[in-house]
mmCIF file of C-alpha atoms in Angstrom:
data_model
loop_
_atom_site.group_PDB
_atom_site.id
_atom_site.type_symbol
_atom_site.label_atom_id
_atom_site.label_comp_id
_atom_site.label_asym_id
_atom_site.label_seq_id
_atom_site.Cartn_x
_atom_site.Cartn_y
_atom_site.Cartn_z
ATOM 1 C CA PRO A 1 104.699 79.417 87.040
ATOM 2 C CA TYR A 2 101.710 80.946 85.260
ATOM 3 C CA PRO A 3 98.444 79.023 85.178
ATOM 4 C CA CYS A 4 98.623 75.876 83.100
ATOM 5 C CA HIS A 5 95.279 76.572 81.407
ATOM 6 C CA ALA A 6 94.314 72.930 81.571
ATOM 7 C CA VAL A 7 90.704 74.129 81.298
ATOM 8 C CA VAL A 8 89.447 77.248 79.496
ATOM 9 C CA PHE A 9 85.978 78.707 80.065
ATOM 10 C CA ASP A 10 84.521 81.349 77.755
ATOM 11 C CA PRO A 11 80.969 81.664 79.107
ATOM 12 C CA ASN A 12 80.178 85.176 77.814
ATOM 13 C CA GLY A 13 77.394 85.513 80.355
ATOM 14 C CA GLY A 14 76.385 87.364 83.495
ATOM 15 C CA GLN A 15 76.597 84.548 86.067
ATOM 16 C CA PRO A 16 79.700 83.350 87.936
ATOM 17 C CA THR A 17 81.573 80.663 86.053
ATOM 18 C CA LEU A 18 82.845 78.797 89.110
ATOM 19 C CA GLY A 19 82.201 78.685 92.807
ATOM 20 C CA SER A 20 80.104 77.730 95.788
ATOM 21 C CA CYS A 21 76.933 79.715 96.447
ATOM 22 C CA ASP A 22 74.011 79.722 98.861
ATOM 23 C CA ASP A 23 71.971 77.364 96.674
ATOM 24 C CA PHE A 24 74.819 74.824 96.440
ATOM 25 C CA SER A 25 76.687 75.167 99.717
ATOM 26 C CA VAL A 26 79.831 73.063 99.985
ATOM 27 C CA SER A 27 83.200 73.291 101.741
ATOM 28 C CA TYR A 28 86.724 72.182 100.851
ATOM 29 C CA THR A 29 86.387 73.002 97.150
ATOM 30 C CA ALA A 30 89.513 73.503 95.048
ATOM 31 C CA PHE A 31 89.853 75.015 91.576
ATOM 32 C CA TYR A 32 93.210 74.766 89.808
ATOM 33 C CA ASP A 33 94.731 75.756 86.456
ATOM 34 C CA ILE A 34 91.698 77.338 84.834
ATOM 35 C CA LYS A 35 91.456 80.271 82.450
ATOM 36 C CA ILE A 36 88.235 82.306 82.378
ATOM 37 C CA ILE A 37 87.824 84.798 79.557
ATOM 38 C CA ASN A 38 85.123 87.159 78.389
ATOM 39 C CA GLY A 39 82.923 86.403 81.391
ATOM 40 C CA GLY A 40 80.601 89.389 81.077
ATOM 41 C CA GLY A 41 80.098 89.037 84.836
ATOM 42 C CA ARG A 42 81.858 87.684 87.912
ATOM 43 C CA ALA A 43 84.225 84.823 87.202
ATOM 44 C CA VAL A 44 84.281 83.122 90.628
ATOM 45 C CA THR A 45 81.982 83.380 93.651
ATOM 46 C CA LEU A 46 82.645 81.666 96.975
ATOM 47 C CA SER A 47 79.612 82.710 99.002
ATOM 48 C CA SER A 48 79.090 79.763 101.294
ATOM 49 C CA GLY A 49 81.102 77.021 102.901
ATOM 50 C CA ASN A 50 84.678 77.218 104.173
ATOM 51 C CA HIS A 51 88.199 75.993 103.381
ATOM 52 C CA HIS A 52 87.984 76.881 99.674
ATOM 53 C CA ARG A 53 91.092 77.080 97.491
ATOM 54 C CA LEU A 54 91.740 78.919 94.234
ATOM 55 C CA ASP A 55 95.151 78.305 92.698
ATOM 56 C CA GLY A 56 96.568 78.992 89.252
ATOM 57 C CA LEU A 57 93.612 80.775 87.619
ATOM 58 C CA GLU A 58 93.832 83.387 84.892
ATOM 59 C CA ILE A 59 90.849 85.732 84.626
ATOM 60 C CA THR A 60 90.410 88.438 82.002
ATOM 61 C CA HIS A 61 87.837 90.235 79.902
ATOM 62 C CA LEU A 62 90.086 90.133 76.867
ATOM 63 C CA PRO A 63 90.098 86.698 75.207
ATOM 64 C CA ASN A 64 93.200 85.796 73.252
ATOM 65 C CA GLY A 65 94.588 89.301 73.567
ATOM 66 C CA CYS A 66 91.943 91.115 71.539
ATOM 67 C CA SER A 67 90.738 94.591 72.472
ATOM 68 C CA PRO A 68 88.058 95.735 72.901
ATOM 69 C CA CYS A 69 86.385 92.456 73.756
ATOM 70 C CA GLY A 70 84.149 91.287 76.573
ATOM 71 C CA ASP A 71 82.418 93.804 78.797
ATOM 72 C CA GLU A 72 85.102 96.167 80.059
ATOM 73 C CA THR A 73 82.413 98.489 81.479
ATOM 74 C CA VAL A 74 81.083 95.938 83.975
ATOM 75 C CA ASN A 75 80.961 97.209 87.574
ATOM 76 C CA ILE A 76 81.549 93.905 89.313
ATOM 77 C CA ASN A 77 84.514 92.072 90.789
ATOM 78 C CA ALA A 78 86.269 89.152 89.134
ATOM 79 C CA VAL A 79 86.409 87.034 92.315
ATOM 80 C CA ARG A 80 84.110 87.406 95.325
ATOM 81 C CA VAL A 81 84.751 85.677 98.643
ATOM 82 C CA ASP A 82 81.704 86.054 100.862
ATOM 83 C CA SER A 83 81.384 84.861 104.481
ATOM 84 C CA SER A 84 83.968 82.118 103.989
ATOM 85 C CA HIS A 85 86.610 81.098 106.506
ATOM 86 C CA ASP A 86 90.063 79.534 106.169
ATOM 87 C CA CYS A 87 90.330 79.977 102.405
ATOM 88 C CA LEU A 88 93.431 80.197 100.240
ATOM 89 C CA VAL A 89 93.547 82.354 97.100
ATOM 90 C CA ARG A 90 96.923 82.330 95.382
ATOM 91 C CA ASN A 91 98.727 82.328 92.067
ATOM 92 C CA LEU A 92 95.858 84.121 90.335
ATOM 93 C CA TYR A 93 96.641 86.258 87.301
ATOM 94 C CA ILE A 94 93.803 88.761 86.864
ATOM 95 C CA HIS A 95 94.243 91.384 84.193
ATOM 96 C CA ASP A 96 92.348 93.774 81.911
ATOM 97 C CA TRP A 97 89.276 93.672 84.128
ATOM 98 C CA ALA A 98 86.598 96.424 83.933
ATOM 99 C CA THR A 99 89.178 98.638 82.303
ATOM 100 C CA VAL A 100 86.957 101.649 81.629
ATOM 101 C CA ARG A 101 85.512 101.757 85.146
ATOM 102 C CA ASN A 102 86.971 103.894 87.911
ATOM 103 C CA ASP A 103 85.131 102.261 90.771
ATOM 104 C CA GLY A 104 86.674 100.121 93.522
ATOM 105 C CA ASN A 105 83.595 97.903 93.430
ATOM 106 C CA ALA A 106 85.006 96.447 90.211
ATOM 107 C CA ALA A 107 88.067 95.145 92.046
ATOM 108 C CA ALA A 108 89.789 91.992 90.909
ATOM 109 C CA ILE A 109 89.127 90.293 94.271
ATOM 110 C CA GLN A 110 86.468 91.493 96.701
ATOM 111 C CA VAL A 111 86.068 89.980 100.150
ATOM 112 C CA TYR A 112 83.118 90.174 102.546
ATOM 113 C CA GLY A 113 83.094 88.724 106.039
ATOM 114 C CA ALA A 114 86.169 86.513 105.617
ATOM 115 C CA GLN A 115 88.141 85.041 108.497
ATOM 116 C CA ARG A 116 91.630 83.508 108.473
ATOM 117 C CA CYS A 117 91.921 83.606 104.676
ATOM 118 C CA VAL A 118 95.249 84.012 102.849
ATOM 119 C CA PHE A 119 95.595 85.957 99.579
ATOM 120 C CA GLU A 120 99.110 85.448 98.309
ATOM 121 C CA ASN A 121 101.285 85.513 95.201
ATOM 122 C CA ASN A 122 98.608 86.971 92.975
ATOM 123 C CA ARG A 123 99.357 89.241 90.019
ATOM 124 C CA ILE A 124 96.668 91.824 89.300
ATOM 125 C CA GLU A 125 97.045 94.352 86.480
ATOM 126 C CA ASN A 126 94.956 96.896 84.609
ATOM 127 C CA ALA A 127 91.798 97.069 86.737
ATOM 128 C CA PRO A 128 90.135 99.594 89.062
ATOM 129 C CA GLY A 129 91.168 97.762 92.246
ATOM 130 C CA GLY A 130 93.174 94.800 93.473
ATOM 131 C CA ILE A 131 92.096 93.065 96.726
ATOM 132 C CA THR A 132 89.390 94.840 98.731
ATOM 133 C CA PHE A 133 87.722 93.860 102.008
ATOM 134 C CA LYS A 134 84.282 95.095 103.048
ATOM 135 C CA ALA A 135 82.280 94.393 106.193
ATOM 136 C CA THR A 136 78.498 94.698 106.371
ATOM 137 C CA VAL A 137 75.785 93.490 108.748
ATOM 138 C CA ALA A 138 74.761 90.885 106.189
ATOM 139 C CA THR A 139 78.236 89.380 105.759
ATOM 140 C CA GLY A 140 79.979 90.088 109.050
ATOM 141 C CA THR A 141 83.459 91.459 109.700
ATOM 142 C CA ASN A 142 86.797 90.572 108.154
ATOM 143 C CA HIS A 143 89.387 89.447 110.651
ATOM 144 C CA ASP A 144 92.730 87.659 110.811
ATOM 145 C CA ASN A 145 93.209 87.668 107.032
ATOM 146 C CA ILE A 146 96.620 87.890 105.362
ATOM 147 C CA VAL A 147 97.443 89.674 102.095
ATOM 148 C CA ARG A 148 101.059 88.970 101.134
ATOM 149 C CA TYR A 149 103.524 88.609 98.237
ATOM 150 C CA ASN A 150 101.131 90.123 95.669
ATOM 151 C CA PHE A 151 102.081 92.238 92.640
ATOM 152 C CA LEU A 152 99.448 94.942 92.132
ATOM 153 C CA LYS A 153 99.986 97.103 89.055
ATOM 154 C CA ASP A 154 98.090 99.745 87.054
ATOM 155 C CA LEU A 155 95.070 99.936 89.360
ATOM 156 C CA SER A 156 93.261 103.252 89.004
ATOM 157 C CA VAL A 157 91.579 103.312 92.437
ATOM 158 C CA GLU A 158 93.509 101.156 94.911
ATOM 159 C CA GLY A 159 95.793 98.207 95.341
ATOM 160 C CA ALA A 160 93.925 97.001 98.424
ATOM 161 C CA ARG A 161 91.378 98.185 100.982
ATOM 162 C CA PHE A 162 90.182 97.289 104.467
ATOM 163 C CA SER A 163 86.810 98.969 104.990
ATOM 164 C CA SER A 164 83.570 98.494 106.869
ATOM 165 C CA SER A 165 80.172 100.045 107.467
ATOM 166 C CA ASP A 166 77.184 99.578 109.772
ATOM 167 C CA ASN A 167 79.208 100.219 112.977
ATOM 168 C CA LEU A 168 81.352 97.133 112.467
ATOM 169 C CA THR A 169 85.027 96.593 113.287
ATOM 170 C CA ASN A 170 87.559 94.631 111.262
ATOM 171 C CA SER A 171 90.510 93.291 113.234
ATOM 172 C CA GLY A 172 93.760 91.394 112.989
ATOM 173 C CA ASN A 173 94.309 91.799 109.228
ATOM 174 C CA GLN A 174 97.802 91.896 107.733
ATOM 175 C CA PHE A 175 99.211 93.453 104.550
ATOM 176 C CA HIS A 176 102.874 92.703 103.956
ATOM 177 C CA HIS A 177 105.515 91.975 101.318
ATOM 178 C CA ASN A 178 103.351 93.356 98.506
ATOM 179 C CA ILE A 179 104.389 95.565 95.582
ATOM 180 C CA CYS A 180 102.045 98.292 94.313
ATOM 181 C CA VAL A 181 102.912 100.027 91.029
ATOM 182 C CA ASN A 182 101.007 102.915 89.464
ATOM 183 C CA VAL A 183 97.983 102.852 91.764
ATOM 184 C CA GLY A 184 95.615 105.440 93.205
ATOM 185 C CA ILE A 185 96.550 104.323 96.741
ATOM 186 C CA CYS A 186 98.310 101.108 97.730
ATOM 187 C CA LEU A 187 96.232 100.352 100.834
ATOM 188 C CA ASP A 188 93.177 102.359 101.835
ATOM 189 C CA GLN A 189 91.568 101.839 105.228
ATOM 190 C CA LYS A 190 88.566 104.062 104.846
ATOM 191 C CA ASN A 191 85.267 103.275 106.465
ATOM 192 C CA ASP A 192 81.903 104.159 105.013
ATOM 193 C CA SER A 193 80.379 105.566 108.218
ATOM 194 C CA SER A 194 81.359 106.732 111.681
ATOM 195 C CA GLY A 195 81.654 104.117 114.392
ATOM 196 C CA THR A 196 83.383 101.653 112.056
ATOM 197 C CA TYR A 197 87.004 100.729 112.679
ATOM 198 C CA ASN A 198 90.023 98.645 111.683
ATOM 199 C CA ASN A 199 91.839 97.355 114.754
ATOM 200 C CA ALA A 200 95.157 95.511 115.128
ATOM 201 C CA THR A 201 96.168 96.036 111.493
ATOM 202 C CA LEU A 202 99.755 95.211 110.473
ATOM 203 C CA VAL A 203 101.217 96.907 107.386
ATOM 204 C CA TYR A 204 104.900 96.196 106.849
ATOM 205 C CA ASN A 205 107.614 95.496 104.279
ATOM 206 C CA ASN A 206 105.673 96.709 101.258
ATOM 207 C CA THR A 207 107.030 98.595 98.250
ATOM 208 C CA VAL A 208 104.931 101.260 96.544
ATOM 209 C CA TYR A 209 106.096 102.926 93.331
ATOM 210 C CA THR A 210 104.055 105.786 91.830
ATOM 211 C CA TYR A 211 100.663 106.615 93.299
ATOM 212 C CA SER A 212 98.247 109.340 92.215
ATOM 213 C CA SER A 213 96.469 109.795 95.558
ATOM 214 C CA GLN A 214 98.730 108.567 98.359
ATOM 215 C CA CYS A 215 100.958 105.700 99.374
ATOM 216 C CA PHE A 216 99.047 104.556 102.494
ATOM 217 C CA HIS A 217 96.541 105.880 104.982
ATOM 218 C CA SER A 218 95.979 104.889 108.591
ATOM 219 C CA PRO A 219 92.570 103.686 109.852
ATOM 220 C CA ARG A 220 89.836 106.006 111.115
ATOM 221 C CA THR A 221 90.241 107.761 114.466
ATOM 222 C CA GLY A 222 89.014 105.402 117.159
ATOM 223 C CA SER A 223 90.701 102.379 115.597
ATOM 224 C CA THR A 224 93.458 100.853 117.711
ATOM 225 C CA GLY A 225 96.625 98.897 117.147
ATOM 226 C CA PHE A 226 97.861 100.107 113.731
ATOM 227 C CA TYR A 227 101.436 99.038 112.906
ATOM 228 C CA PHE A 228 103.220 100.608 109.922
ATOM 229 C CA TYR A 229 106.907 99.876 109.399
ATOM 230 C CA ASN A 230 109.603 98.848 106.884
ATOM 231 C CA ASN A 231 107.623 100.234 103.912
ATOM 232 C CA ILE A 232 108.928 102.066 100.833
ATOM 233 C CA CYS A 233 106.855 104.924 99.380
ATOM 234 C CA SER A 234 108.448 106.128 96.136
ATOM 235 C CA ASP A 235 106.765 108.651 93.851
ATOM 236 C CA ASN A 236 107.723 111.505 91.530
ATOM 237 C CA GLY A 237 105.750 114.124 93.455
ATOM 238 C CA THR A 238 102.528 114.157 91.420
ATOM 239 C CA ASN A 239 100.527 112.501 94.212
ATOM 240 C CA THR A 240 98.140 114.259 96.611
ATOM 241 C CA ARG A 241 100.191 113.191 99.643
ATOM 242 C CA ASP A 242 102.517 110.416 100.694
ATOM 243 C CA PHE A 243 100.980 109.284 103.978
ATOM 244 C CA GLY A 244 98.243 110.357 106.364
ATOM 245 C CA THR A 245 97.187 109.492 109.902
ATOM 246 C CA MET A 246 93.740 109.988 111.427
ATOM 247 C CA GLY A 247 94.388 110.201 115.167
ATOM 248 C CA SER A 248 96.981 109.865 117.920
ATOM 249 C CA GLY A 249 95.311 106.842 119.497
ATOM 250 C CA THR A 250 95.220 104.870 116.274
ATOM 251 C CA THR A 251 98.876 104.072 115.681
ATOM 252 C CA VAL A 252 101.067 101.943 117.924
ATOM 253 C CA VAL A 253 104.201 101.684 115.781
ATOM 254 C CA GLU A 254 105.173 103.784 112.781
ATOM 255 C CA ASN A 255 108.870 103.670 112.037
ATOM 256 C CA TYR A 256 111.698 102.447 109.804
ATOM 257 C CA ASN A 257 109.989 103.524 106.569
ATOM 258 C CA LEU A 258 111.588 105.086 103.501
ATOM 259 C CA PHE A 259 109.961 108.018 101.686
ATOM 260 C CA ASP A 260 111.149 109.016 98.222
ATOM 261 C CA SER A 261 109.028 111.839 96.833
ATOM 262 C CA GLY A 262 109.586 114.853 94.625
ATOM 263 C CA SER A 263 107.543 116.892 97.100
ATOM 264 C CA LEU A 264 107.066 115.093 100.407
ATOM 265 C CA LEU A 265 103.671 115.663 102.037
ATOM 266 C CA LEU A 266 102.689 113.867 105.244
ATOM 267 C CA GLN A 267 99.333 114.650 106.875
ATOM 268 C CA CYS A 268 98.897 114.331 110.642
ATOM 269 C CA ASP A 269 95.525 113.535 112.210
ATOM 270 C CA GLY A 270 93.621 114.450 109.079
ATOM 271 C CA SER A 271 94.601 118.128 109.152
ATOM 272 C CA THR A 272 98.194 119.325 109.625
ATOM 273 C CA ASN A 273 100.576 118.841 106.689
ATOM 274 C CA TYR A 274 104.342 118.449 106.919
ATOM 275 C CA THR A 275 106.816 118.648 104.051
ATOM 276 C CA THR A 276 109.942 117.335 105.784
ATOM 277 C CA LEU A 277 110.425 114.107 107.688
ATOM 278 C CA SER A 278 112.030 115.852 110.656
ATOM 279 C CA ALA A 279 109.090 118.264 111.017
ATOM 280 C CA TRP A 280 106.664 115.345 110.748
ATOM 281 C CA THR A 281 108.410 113.408 113.509
ATOM 282 C CA SER A 282 108.557 116.470 115.735
ATOM 283 C CA GLY A 283 104.971 117.551 115.133
ATOM 284 C CA CYS A 284 103.097 114.252 114.743
ATOM 285 C CA HIS A 285 103.433 112.094 117.864
ATOM 286 C CA GLY A 286 107.085 111.240 117.211
ATOM 287 C CA TRP A 287 106.265 108.885 114.348
ATOM 288 C CA ASP A 288 109.042 107.774 111.975
ATOM 289 C CA ALA A 289 111.902 108.724 114.261
ATOM 290 C CA ASN A 290 114.114 106.167 112.494
ATOM 291 C CA SER A 291 112.611 106.489 109.029
ATOM 292 C CA ILE A 292 114.606 107.915 106.130
ATOM 293 C CA THR A 293 114.220 109.728 102.826
ATOM 294 C CA GLY A 294 116.053 109.062 99.575
ATOM 295 C CA ASN A 295 116.093 107.073 96.358
ATOM 296 C CA PRO A 296 115.666 103.367 97.226
ATOM 297 C CA LEU A 297 117.762 102.384 94.178
ATOM 298 C CA PHE A 298 115.700 99.599 92.649
ATOM 299 C CA VAL A 299 117.557 97.321 90.261
ATOM 300 C CA GLY A 300 114.842 97.816 87.587
ATOM 301 C CA PRO A 301 113.062 97.624 85.307
ATOM 302 C CA THR A 302 110.039 98.667 87.349
ATOM 303 C CA THR A 303 107.580 96.700 85.211
ATOM 304 C CA ALA A 304 108.073 93.346 86.939
ATOM 305 C CA PRO A 305 108.393 92.280 90.586
ATOM 306 C CA ALA A 306 112.102 91.439 90.467
ATOM 307 C CA GLY A 307 112.837 94.990 89.318
ATOM 308 C CA PHE A 308 112.055 96.175 92.845
ATOM 309 C CA LYS A 309 114.927 94.333 94.450
ATOM 310 C CA LEU A 310 117.507 96.692 95.932
ATOM 311 C CA GLN A 311 120.840 97.607 94.387
ATOM 312 C CA ALA A 312 123.991 97.370 96.429
ATOM 313 C CA GLY A 313 124.280 100.608 98.337
ATOM 314 C CA SER A 314 120.536 101.214 98.566
ATOM 315 C CA PRO A 315 119.663 103.235 101.682
ATOM 316 C CA ALA A 316 116.857 100.717 102.304
ATOM 317 C CA GLN A 317 119.299 97.857 102.810
ATOM 318 C CA ASN A 318 119.595 96.862 106.465
ATOM 319 C CA ALA A 319 117.624 99.967 107.466
ATOM 320 C CA GLY A 320 114.510 98.163 108.761
ATOM 321 C CA ARG A 321 113.762 96.309 111.960
ATOM 322 C CA VAL A 322 111.585 93.273 112.560
ATOM 323 C CA GLY A 323 108.437 94.474 114.303
ATOM 324 C CA GLY A 324 109.355 98.097 113.640
ATOM 325 C CA VAL A 325 111.136 98.407 116.983
ATOM 326 C CA SER A 326 114.789 99.094 117.799
ATOM 327 C CA THR A 327 115.259 95.679 119.406
ATOM 328 C CA GLY A 328 114.094 93.855 116.272
ATOM 329 C CA ALA A 329 116.520 92.068 113.963
ATOM 330 C CA VAL A 330 117.988 94.124 111.120
ATOM 331 C CA VAL A 331 116.250 93.637 107.735
ATOM 332 C CA ASN A 332 115.782 95.513 104.485
ATOM 333 C CA ILE A 333 113.011 98.064 104.108
ATOM 334 C CA GLY A 334 110.562 97.159 101.325
ATOM 335 C CA ALA A 335 108.956 94.024 99.925
ATOM 336 C CA TYR A 336 112.301 92.294 99.365
ATOM 337 C CA GLU A 337 113.119 91.965 103.049
ATOM 338 C CA THR A 338 115.865 89.427 102.352
ATOM 339 C CA GLY A 339 116.096 89.670 98.544
ATOM 340 C CA ASN A 340 114.947 86.050 98.148
ATOM 341 C CA GLU A 341 111.173 86.543 98.338
ATOM 342 C CA CYS A 342 108.985 85.397 95.440
ATOM 343 C CA ILE A 343 106.392 88.091 94.729
ATOM 344 C CA GLY A 344 103.597 87.756 92.190
ATOM 345 C CA VAL A 345 102.728 84.428 90.560
ATOM 346 C CA CYS A 346 105.297 81.810 91.552
ATOM 347 C CA ALA A 347 106.000 78.120 91.220
ATOM 348 C CA VAL A 348 104.217 76.206 93.976
ATOM 349 C CA SER A 349 107.494 74.828 95.306
ATOM 350 C CA THR A 350 108.659 78.383 96.167
ATOM 351 C CA LEU A 351 105.570 79.459 98.140
ATOM 352 C CA ALA A 352 105.312 79.746 101.882
ATOM 353 C CA ALA A 353 103.186 77.183 103.673
ATOM 354 C CA PRO A 354 99.542 78.314 103.902
ATOM 355 C CA SER A 355 98.344 79.722 107.209
ATOM 356 C CA GLY A 356 95.164 78.680 108.966
#
């Protein structure tokens, strides 16, 4: 299931190795089974045209396993998708990228102004960030994108991010069935200035294990339509907090989650902290009325995606609801909603049909 490495590029230079850019605009490009090592700069840029596809690439700064090699100090992303619509980015294995940086700008995949793109079944390890979305006046907003079935591990800043600036609003983005392991935060939704929002964001059926900052955070106050349900947040208590909301009008549904923390800390509306789930529900808009605390009982080991399946007797089994509402069908909490999902790099025959 890993990339076939039919083609290997070792450019050792500062320019993107592959892609479509403003000078050579083209749509419907497809890059398969390529390994890019020691790039010294961005590996892939898709900055013009639509309907691009990346599938089965391996990207790293460490050729043939040597260390230190390449430019691990580079402050640039491995893959940039810029103002492209209806793209598919899947089965990428990006690892050991910008390892000495601690800056989300050096994310494995950075997205500007994308619409209806799918980022699925990627494995990203040992980098500052995983999959980050930014909106600017120059690139436009990100909307109706899907981030699903990814394995995001050892990322010092964040697993993913939806952010914007310049009084812009992202909308309709989804983050589901992902696993974050040893990250700063699994999904950040910060915005770089006031008047910038993330609307109609769905975050559900994710599993997060160990986080130094927090598990998730809701969008900025003034955003609307945030859904957060069926997620597992499991940490040993060394994090800053487990979850935080920014305002009562932001969230529509927050329920059926599982929190497993050595010292639970939930922050309401950016100010009031709660250390028990019952106090949080009572004091913060009634959120998580059907959520639970406890050890999710992963099968282990927690170094690979399959280790986050649930043991028999896990409190997360059959404790979630489709849509996060009481009338929804019963499902597991966490990324393994049914136990049959393929998360991380997978054989093509096992992947869900692309959207868009």
